[in-house]
């Protein structure tokens, strides 16, 4: 008599238990000129589910540039800066709601917390409540930036990462890391596997706006910049594999 034993797949330990994932609004456009590409949105949801099932606590901040870019509008003298920034914050809430729906379609429990009160559609941001949601393995999405004009969603991501005591900020982009120059314009641009915060300052590399980057440096929050559009990359990052560029101390 032959007894077949069940196969056991090895579960690799994760390197980061609590992450802040920063996504750009433009990334949601896919190949469109504006708006939301549902295929891209669903891809992100599946990627996030893959790491959430490893008991990684996931918090997300997403931009709104696919709907409204306040700074650009302000530079063209179309809007008052403060008014334009608030419009941008509302755009991030729209993206957050779309991402929340995509995550719930793949059976993830989520909570949307907004820096601006909108009781009918999301909870107000309260630090202790956000941490408690994460401890209950709910994916937490932070909308409306910091709730203040003159601050970007990069700054919101840095601030929220500090407040929830995240292990790291994962900045998902369309490029595979940090380069010495724009790789889309300079074929000789060199990609870094690792780089220090001080080197980023010295080389004048633009990873985040200066306020956001300085918040991370002063509070010792490392950053990984990676290609979010390549399937499996997010999972590799949380497992500690060499993906993208690590900004460390």
PDB file of C-alpha atoms in Angstrom:
ATOM      1  CA  UNK A   1       0.000   0.000   0.000  1.00  0.00           C
ATOM      2  CA  UNK A   2       1.391   3.375  -1.029  1.00  0.00           C
ATOM      3  CA  UNK A   3       0.587   6.359   1.152  1.00  0.00           C
ATOM      4  CA  UNK A   4       0.864   9.736  -0.506  1.00  0.00           C
ATOM      5  CA  UNK A   5       1.978  12.426   1.878  1.00  0.00           C
ATOM      6  CA  UNK A   6       0.819  16.025   1.285  1.00  0.00           C
ATOM      7  CA  UNK A   7       3.370  18.287  -0.271  1.00  0.00           C
ATOM      8  CA  UNK A   8       4.550  21.144   1.909  1.00  0.00           C
ATOM      9  CA  UNK A   9       5.711  24.306   0.237  1.00  0.00           C
ATOM     10  CA  UNK A  10       8.358  26.234   2.080  1.00  0.00           C
ATOM     11  CA  UNK A  11       7.118  29.539   3.431  1.00  0.00           C
ATOM     12  CA  UNK A  12       9.875  32.101   3.256  1.00  0.00           C
ATOM     13  CA  UNK A  13      10.108  34.594   6.122  1.00  0.00           C
ATOM     14  CA  UNK A  14       9.374  38.212   5.280  1.00  0.00           C
ATOM     15  CA  UNK A  15      11.925  40.904   6.009  1.00  0.00           C
ATOM     16  CA  UNK A  16       9.413  43.697   6.596  1.00  0.00           C
ATOM     17  CA  UNK A  17       6.365  43.170   8.797  1.00  0.00           C
ATOM     18  CA  UNK A  18       4.765  46.591   8.420  1.00  0.00           C
ATOM     19  CA  UNK A  19       5.191  48.617   5.243  1.00  0.00           C
ATOM     20  CA  UNK A  20       4.009  51.900   3.804  1.00  0.00           C
ATOM     21  CA  UNK A  21       3.453  51.471   0.074  1.00  0.00           C
ATOM     22  CA  UNK A  22       3.536  54.748  -1.872  1.00  0.00           C
ATOM     23  CA  UNK A  23       1.894  54.631  -5.293  1.00  0.00           C
ATOM     24  CA  UNK A  24       1.696  57.445  -7.804  1.00  0.00           C
ATOM     25  CA  UNK A  25      -1.618  58.439  -9.269  1.00  0.00           C
ATOM     26  CA  UNK A  26      -0.046  58.419 -12.736  1.00  0.00           C
ATOM     27  CA  UNK A  27       0.708  54.707 -12.328  1.00  0.00           C
ATOM     28  CA  UNK A  28      -3.029  53.995 -12.289  1.00  0.00           C
ATOM     29  CA  UNK A  29      -3.418  55.448 -15.782  1.00  0.00           C
ATOM     30  CA  UNK A  30      -1.722  52.493 -17.447  1.00  0.00           C
ATOM     31  CA  UNK A  31      -1.583  53.382 -21.140  1.00  0.00           C
ATOM     32  CA  UNK A  32      -4.333  55.978 -20.840  1.00  0.00           C
ATOM     33  CA  UNK A  33      -3.782  59.722 -20.890  1.00  0.00           C
ATOM     34  CA  UNK A  34      -5.760  60.227 -17.676  1.00  0.00           C
ATOM     35  CA  UNK A  35      -8.128  58.427 -15.343  1.00  0.00           C
ATOM     36  CA  UNK A  36      -7.878  54.874 -14.037  1.00  0.00           C
ATOM     37  CA  UNK A  37      -6.879  51.742 -15.939  1.00  0.00           C
ATOM     38  CA  UNK A  38      -8.817  48.895 -14.330  1.00  0.00           C
ATOM     39  CA  UNK A  39      -6.334  46.253 -15.486  1.00  0.00           C
ATOM     40  CA  UNK A  40      -3.516  48.098 -13.722  1.00  0.00           C
ATOM     41  CA  UNK A  41      -5.690  48.588 -10.652  1.00  0.00           C
ATOM     42  CA  UNK A  42      -6.538  44.879 -10.493  1.00  0.00           C
ATOM     43  CA  UNK A  43      -2.886  43.950 -10.976  1.00  0.00           C
ATOM     44  CA  UNK A  44      -1.929  46.089  -7.978  1.00  0.00           C
ATOM     45  CA  UNK A  45      -4.683  44.497  -5.898  1.00  0.00           C
ATOM     46  CA  UNK A  46      -3.362  41.006  -6.635  1.00  0.00           C
ATOM     47  CA  UNK A  47       0.205  42.067  -5.818  1.00  0.00           C
ATOM     48  CA  UNK A  48      -0.907  43.539  -2.490  1.00  0.00           C
ATOM     49  CA  UNK A  49      -2.952  40.445  -1.660  1.00  0.00           C
ATOM     50  CA  UNK A  50       0.108  38.274  -2.201  1.00  0.00           C
ATOM     51  CA  UNK A  51       2.033  40.015   0.567  1.00  0.00           C
ATOM     52  CA  UNK A  52      -0.982  40.512   2.857  1.00  0.00           C
ATOM     53  CA  UNK A  53      -1.400  36.725   2.885  1.00  0.00           C
ATOM     54  CA  UNK A  54       2.109  36.530   4.335  1.00  0.00           C
ATOM     55  CA  UNK A  55       0.832  38.544   7.320  1.00  0.00           C
ATOM     56  CA  UNK A  56       2.588  41.691   6.161  1.00  0.00           C
ATOM     57  CA  UNK A  57       0.780  44.732   7.539  1.00  0.00           C
ATOM     58  CA  UNK A  58       0.124  47.026   4.582  1.00  0.00           C
ATOM     59  CA  UNK A  59      -0.580  50.752   4.617  1.00  0.00           C
ATOM     60  CA  UNK A  60      -0.917  52.663   1.348  1.00  0.00           C
ATOM     61  CA  UNK A  61      -0.695  56.270   0.218  1.00  0.00           C
ATOM     62  CA  UNK A  62      -1.619  57.015  -3.385  1.00  0.00           C
ATOM     63  CA  UNK A  63      -1.270  60.222  -5.358  1.00  0.00           C
ATOM     64  CA  UNK A  64      -3.872  61.930  -7.505  1.00  0.00           C
ATOM     65  CA  UNK A  65      -1.900  63.066 -10.546  1.00  0.00           C
ATOM     66  CA  UNK A  66      -3.964  60.957 -12.936  1.00  0.00           C
ATOM     67  CA  UNK A  67      -7.000  63.061 -12.050  1.00  0.00           C
ATOM     68  CA  UNK A  68      -5.655  66.441 -11.028  1.00  0.00           C
ATOM     69  CA  UNK A  69      -2.154  67.780 -10.547  1.00  0.00           C
ATOM     70  CA  UNK A  70      -2.477  70.840  -8.372  1.00  0.00           C
ATOM     71  CA  UNK A  71       1.079  72.146  -8.652  1.00  0.00           C
ATOM     72  CA  UNK A  72       1.021  72.101 -12.453  1.00  0.00           C
ATOM     73  CA  UNK A  73      -2.321  73.883 -12.536  1.00  0.00           C
ATOM     74  CA  UNK A  74      -1.015  76.474 -10.103  1.00  0.00           C
ATOM     75  CA  UNK A  75       2.101  77.094 -12.203  1.00  0.00           C
ATOM     76  CA  UNK A  76      -0.112  77.761 -15.201  1.00  0.00           C
ATOM     77  CA  UNK A  77      -1.972  80.366 -13.096  1.00  0.00           C
ATOM     78  CA  UNK A  78      -5.224  78.473 -13.483  1.00  0.00           C
ATOM     79  CA  UNK A  79      -5.891  78.025  -9.766  1.00  0.00           C
ATOM     80  CA  UNK A  80      -5.027  79.543  -6.467  1.00  0.00           C
ATOM     81  CA  UNK A  81      -2.328  77.329  -4.931  1.00  0.00           C
ATOM     82  CA  UNK A  82      -4.308  76.436  -1.825  1.00  0.00           C
ATOM     83  CA  UNK A  83      -7.495  75.723  -3.783  1.00  0.00           C
ATOM     84  CA  UNK A  84      -5.550  73.622  -6.289  1.00  0.00           C
ATOM     85  CA  UNK A  85      -3.886  71.588  -3.538  1.00  0.00           C
ATOM     86  CA  UNK A  86      -7.228  70.800  -1.943  1.00  0.00           C
ATOM     87  CA  UNK A  87      -8.541  69.655  -5.317  1.00  0.00           C
ATOM     88  CA  UNK A  88      -5.506  67.373  -5.547  1.00  0.00           C
ATOM     89  CA  UNK A  89      -6.306  65.936  -2.119  1.00  0.00           C
ATOM     90  CA  UNK A  90      -9.820  65.073  -3.264  1.00  0.00           C
ATOM     91  CA  UNK A  91      -8.310  63.357  -6.313  1.00  0.00           C
ATOM     92  CA  UNK A  92      -6.283  61.108  -3.994  1.00  0.00           C
ATOM     93  CA  UNK A  93      -9.501  60.111  -2.228  1.00  0.00           C
ATOM     94  CA  UNK A  94     -11.054  59.083  -5.548  1.00  0.00           C
ATOM     95  CA  UNK A  95      -8.022  56.898  -6.285  1.00  0.00           C
ATOM     96  CA  UNK A  96      -8.086  55.508  -2.766  1.00  0.00           C
ATOM     97  CA  UNK A  97     -11.732  54.521  -3.128  1.00  0.00           C
ATOM     98  CA  UNK A  98     -10.999  52.815  -6.462  1.00  0.00           C
ATOM     99  CA  UNK A  99      -8.090  50.897  -4.929  1.00  0.00           C
ATOM    100  CA  UNK A 100     -10.217  49.956  -1.931  1.00  0.00           C
ATOM    101  CA  UNK A 101     -12.848  48.424  -4.230  1.00  0.00           C
ATOM    102  CA  UNK A 102     -10.188  46.494  -6.154  1.00  0.00           C
ATOM    103  CA  UNK A 103      -8.704  45.134  -2.917  1.00  0.00           C
ATOM    104  CA  UNK A 104     -12.090  44.073  -1.610  1.00  0.00           C
ATOM    105  CA  UNK A 105     -12.774  42.213  -4.869  1.00  0.00           C
ATOM    106  CA  UNK A 106      -9.807  39.971  -4.053  1.00  0.00           C
ATOM    107  CA  UNK A 107     -11.196  39.403  -0.533  1.00  0.00           C
ATOM    108  CA  UNK A 108      -8.953  41.738   1.422  1.00  0.00           C
ATOM    109  CA  UNK A 109     -10.344  43.641   4.369  1.00  0.00           C
ATOM    110  CA  UNK A 110      -9.614  47.336   4.030  1.00  0.00           C
ATOM    111  CA  UNK A 111     -10.085  50.649   5.757  1.00  0.00           C
ATOM    112  CA  UNK A 112      -9.875  54.061   4.111  1.00  0.00           C
ATOM    113  CA  UNK A 113      -8.758  56.842   6.445  1.00  0.00           C
ATOM    114  CA  UNK A 114      -8.843  60.445   5.285  1.00  0.00           C
ATOM    115  CA  UNK A 115      -6.985  63.489   6.550  1.00  0.00           C
ATOM    116  CA  UNK A 116     -10.110  65.490   5.607  1.00  0.00           C
ATOM    117  CA  UNK A 117     -13.368  64.448   7.249  1.00  0.00           C
ATOM    118  CA  UNK A 118     -15.743  62.666   4.865  1.00  0.00           C
ATOM    119  CA  UNK A 119     -17.807  60.535   7.225  1.00  0.00           C
ATOM    120  CA  UNK A 120     -20.048  59.087   4.508  1.00  0.00           C
ATOM    121  CA  UNK A 121     -17.185  57.428   2.625  1.00  0.00           C
ATOM    122  CA  UNK A 122     -14.214  56.998   4.970  1.00  0.00           C
ATOM    123  CA  UNK A 123     -12.983  57.228   8.523  1.00  0.00           C
ATOM    124  CA  UNK A 124     -11.077  60.257   9.797  1.00  0.00           C
ATOM    125  CA  UNK A 125      -7.382  59.628  10.308  1.00  0.00           C
ATOM    126  CA  UNK A 126      -6.647  58.722  13.921  1.00  0.00           C
ATOM    127  CA  UNK A 127      -3.211  57.283  14.555  1.00  0.00           C
ATOM    128  CA  UNK A 128      -4.196  54.691  17.157  1.00  0.00           C
ATOM    129  CA  UNK A 129      -7.132  53.536  15.048  1.00  0.00           C
ATOM    130  CA  UNK A 130      -4.882  53.144  11.994  1.00  0.00           C
ATOM    131  CA  UNK A 131      -2.415  51.013  13.946  1.00  0.00           C
ATOM    132  CA  UNK A 132      -5.221  48.885  15.356  1.00  0.00           C
ATOM    133  CA  UNK A 133      -6.557  48.226  11.848  1.00  0.00           C
ATOM    134  CA  UNK A 134      -3.085  47.104  10.775  1.00  0.00           C
ATOM    135  CA  UNK A 135      -2.797  44.816  13.791  1.00  0.00           C
ATOM    136  CA  UNK A 136      -6.067  43.193  12.680  1.00  0.00           C
ATOM    137  CA  UNK A 137      -4.482  42.584   9.249  1.00  0.00           C
ATOM    138  CA  UNK A 138      -6.632  45.123   7.441  1.00  0.00           C
ATOM    139  CA  UNK A 139      -5.081  46.986   4.528  1.00  0.00           C
ATOM    140  CA  UNK A 140      -5.144  50.660   5.472  1.00  0.00           C
ATOM    141  CA  UNK A 141      -5.336  53.325   2.774  1.00  0.00           C
ATOM    142  CA  UNK A 142      -4.537  56.916   3.726  1.00  0.00           C
ATOM    143  CA  UNK A 143      -6.359  59.485   1.581  1.00  0.00           C
ATOM    144  CA  UNK A 144      -6.297  63.288   1.213  1.00  0.00           C
ATOM    145  CA  UNK A 145      -2.559  63.643   1.793  1.00  0.00           C
ATOM    146  CA  UNK A 146      -1.738  65.396   5.060  1.00  0.00           C
ATOM    147  CA  UNK A 147      -4.939  67.435   4.865  1.00  0.00           C
ATOM    148  CA  UNK A 148      -2.883  70.590   4.384  1.00  0.00           C
ATOM    149  CA  UNK A 149      -1.934  72.556   1.255  1.00  0.00           C
ATOM    150  CA  UNK A 150       1.728  72.940   0.234  1.00  0.00           C
ATOM    151  CA  UNK A 151       2.493  69.301   1.133  1.00  0.00           C
ATOM    152  CA  UNK A 152       2.801  66.493  -1.406  1.00  0.00           C
ATOM    153  CA  UNK A 153       1.600  62.904  -1.132  1.00  0.00           C
ATOM    154  CA  UNK A 154       5.273  61.933  -0.756  1.00  0.00           C
ATOM    155  CA  UNK A 155       5.304  63.972   2.437  1.00  0.00           C
ATOM    156  CA  UNK A 156       2.032  62.337   3.481  1.00  0.00           C
ATOM    157  CA  UNK A 157       3.611  58.916   2.928  1.00  0.00           C
ATOM    158  CA  UNK A 158       6.652  59.806   5.024  1.00  0.00           C
ATOM    159  CA  UNK A 159       4.529  61.287   7.806  1.00  0.00           C
ATOM    160  CA  UNK A 160       2.135  58.325   7.960  1.00  0.00           C
ATOM    161  CA  UNK A 161       5.022  55.850   7.863  1.00  0.00           C
ATOM    162  CA  UNK A 162       6.532  57.544  10.901  1.00  0.00           C
ATOM    163  CA  UNK A 163       3.209  57.706  12.736  1.00  0.00           C
ATOM    164  CA  UNK A 164       2.382  54.017  12.255  1.00  0.00           C
ATOM    165  CA  UNK A 165       6.006  52.998  12.920  1.00  0.00           C
ATOM    166  CA  UNK A 166       6.435  51.294   9.557  1.00  0.00           C
ATOM    167  CA  UNK A 167       9.588  49.301   8.921  1.00  0.00           C
ATOM    168  CA  UNK A 168      10.115  50.861   5.512  1.00  0.00           C
ATOM    169  CA  UNK A 169       8.587  52.970   2.734  1.00  0.00           C
ATOM    170  CA  UNK A 170       8.227  51.140  -0.569  1.00  0.00           C
ATOM    171  CA  UNK A 171       7.903  53.622  -3.396  1.00  0.00           C
ATOM    172  CA  UNK A 172       6.359  51.842  -6.370  1.00  0.00           C
ATOM    173  CA  UNK A 173       7.219  53.564  -9.649  1.00  0.00           C
ATOM    174  CA  UNK A 174       7.523  52.691 -13.336  1.00  0.00           C
ATOM    175  CA  UNK A 175      11.336  52.533 -13.176  1.00  0.00           C
ATOM    176  CA  UNK A 176      13.401  49.804 -11.549  1.00  0.00           C
ATOM    177  CA  UNK A 177      15.279  51.943  -9.074  1.00  0.00           C
ATOM    178  CA  UNK A 178      17.279  55.121  -8.589  1.00  0.00           C
ATOM    179  CA  UNK A 179      19.615  56.239 -11.366  1.00  0.00           C
ATOM    180  CA  UNK A 180      22.382  58.805 -11.586  1.00  0.00           C
ATOM    181  CA  UNK A 181      20.281  60.535 -14.261  1.00  0.00           C
ATOM    182  CA  UNK A 182      16.932  60.064 -15.959  1.00  0.00           C
ATOM    183  CA  UNK A 183      17.280  56.638 -17.660  1.00  0.00           C
ATOM    184  CA  UNK A 184      14.623  57.580 -20.204  1.00  0.00           C
ATOM    185  CA  UNK A 185      16.769  60.503 -21.377  1.00  0.00           C
ATOM    186  CA  UNK A 186      20.343  59.383 -20.608  1.00  0.00           C
ATOM    187  CA  UNK A 187      21.412  55.928 -21.828  1.00  0.00           C
ATOM    188  CA  UNK A 188      24.580  56.162 -19.708  1.00  0.00           C
ATOM    189  CA  UNK A 189      22.642  56.596 -16.461  1.00  0.00           C
ATOM    190  CA  UNK A 190      23.869  54.244 -13.723  1.00  0.00           C
ATOM    191  CA  UNK A 191      21.441  52.419 -11.438  1.00  0.00           C
ATOM    192  CA  UNK A 192      22.232  52.122  -7.739  1.00  0.00           C
ATOM    193  CA  UNK A 193      21.488  48.964  -5.751  1.00  0.00           C
ATOM    194  CA  UNK A 194      22.041  50.849  -2.499  1.00  0.00           C
ATOM    195  CA  UNK A 195      22.653  54.467  -1.687  1.00  0.00           C
ATOM    196  CA  UNK A 196      22.808  56.480   1.529  1.00  0.00           C
ATOM    197  CA  UNK A 197      20.628  59.451   2.405  1.00  0.00           C
ATOM    198  CA  UNK A 198      23.713  61.682   2.450  1.00  0.00           C
ATOM    199  CA  UNK A 199      24.755  60.533  -1.037  1.00  0.00           C
ATOM    200  CA  UNK A 200      21.289  61.355  -2.362  1.00  0.00           C
ATOM    201  CA  UNK A 201      21.662  64.893  -1.004  1.00  0.00           C
ATOM    202  CA  UNK A 202      25.172  65.286  -2.454  1.00  0.00           C
ATOM    203  CA  UNK A 203      24.253  63.954  -5.893  1.00  0.00           C
ATOM    204  CA  UNK A 204      21.039  65.977  -6.013  1.00  0.00           C
ATOM    205  CA  UNK A 205      18.937  62.937  -6.878  1.00  0.00           C
ATOM    206  CA  UNK A 206      15.186  63.502  -6.917  1.00  0.00           C
ATOM    207  CA  UNK A 207      13.527  60.585  -5.133  1.00  0.00           C
ATOM    208  CA  UNK A 208      10.925  62.471  -3.140  1.00  0.00           C
ATOM    209  CA  UNK A 209      10.398  66.117  -2.418  1.00  0.00           C
ATOM    210  CA  UNK A 210      12.902  67.456   0.089  1.00  0.00           C
ATOM    211  CA  UNK A 211      10.438  67.667   2.981  1.00  0.00           C
ATOM    212  CA  UNK A 212       9.399  64.031   2.605  1.00  0.00           C
ATOM    213  CA  UNK A 213      12.968  62.813   2.189  1.00  0.00           C
ATOM    214  CA  UNK A 214      14.218  64.763   5.209  1.00  0.00           C
ATOM    215  CA  UNK A 215      11.406  63.345   7.373  1.00  0.00           C
ATOM    216  CA  UNK A 216      12.554  59.832   6.480  1.00  0.00           C
ATOM    217  CA  UNK A 217      16.198  60.626   7.173  1.00  0.00           C
ATOM    218  CA  UNK A 218      15.559  62.274  10.538  1.00  0.00           C
ATOM    219  CA  UNK A 219      13.276  59.434  11.681  1.00  0.00           C
ATOM    220  CA  UNK A 220      15.421  56.631  10.236  1.00  0.00           C
ATOM    221  CA  UNK A 221      12.824  55.238   7.837  1.00  0.00           C
ATOM    222  CA  UNK A 222      14.575  53.476   4.929  1.00  0.00           C
ATOM    223  CA  UNK A 223      13.157  53.706   1.413  1.00  0.00           C
ATOM    224  CA  UNK A 224      13.099  51.253  -1.473  1.00  0.00           C
ATOM    225  CA  UNK A 225      12.316  52.577  -4.944  1.00  0.00           C
ATOM    226  CA  UNK A 226      11.232  49.793  -7.308  1.00  0.00           C
ATOM    227  CA  UNK A 227       9.203  48.962 -10.409  1.00  0.00           C
ATOM    228  CA  UNK A 228       5.682  48.250  -9.161  1.00  0.00           C
ATOM    229  CA  UNK A 229       4.455  47.378 -12.645  1.00  0.00           C
ATOM    230  CA  UNK A 230       6.559  44.223 -12.893  1.00  0.00           C
ATOM    231  CA  UNK A 231       4.534  41.306 -11.457  1.00  0.00           C
ATOM    232  CA  UNK A 232       6.099  39.752  -8.373  1.00  0.00           C
ATOM    233  CA  UNK A 233       8.367  42.664  -7.503  1.00  0.00           C
ATOM    234  CA  UNK A 234       6.402  43.732  -4.429  1.00  0.00           C
ATOM    235  CA  UNK A 235       6.540  40.199  -3.053  1.00  0.00           C
ATOM    236  CA  UNK A 236      10.291  40.008  -3.669  1.00  0.00           C
ATOM    237  CA  UNK A 237      10.860  43.296  -1.872  1.00  0.00           C
ATOM    238  CA  UNK A 238       9.107  42.213   1.336  1.00  0.00           C
ATOM    239  CA  UNK A 239      11.083  38.954   1.267  1.00  0.00           C
ATOM    240  CA  UNK A 240      14.301  40.976   1.240  1.00  0.00           C
ATOM    241  CA  UNK A 241      15.410  40.155  -2.297  1.00  0.00           C
ATOM    242  CA  UNK A 242      17.489  42.636  -4.267  1.00  0.00           C
ATOM    243  CA  UNK A 243      14.862  44.593  -6.170  1.00  0.00           C
ATOM    244  CA  UNK A 244      15.075  48.289  -6.953  1.00  0.00           C
ATOM    245  CA  UNK A 245      17.244  50.651  -4.922  1.00  0.00           C
ATOM    246  CA  UNK A 246      17.528  50.775  -1.147  1.00  0.00           C
ATOM    247  CA  UNK A 247      18.113  54.185   0.462  1.00  0.00           C
ATOM    248  CA  UNK A 248      19.729  53.476   3.821  1.00  0.00           C
ATOM    249  CA  UNK A 249      21.712  55.213   6.540  1.00  0.00           C
TER     250      UNK A 249
END
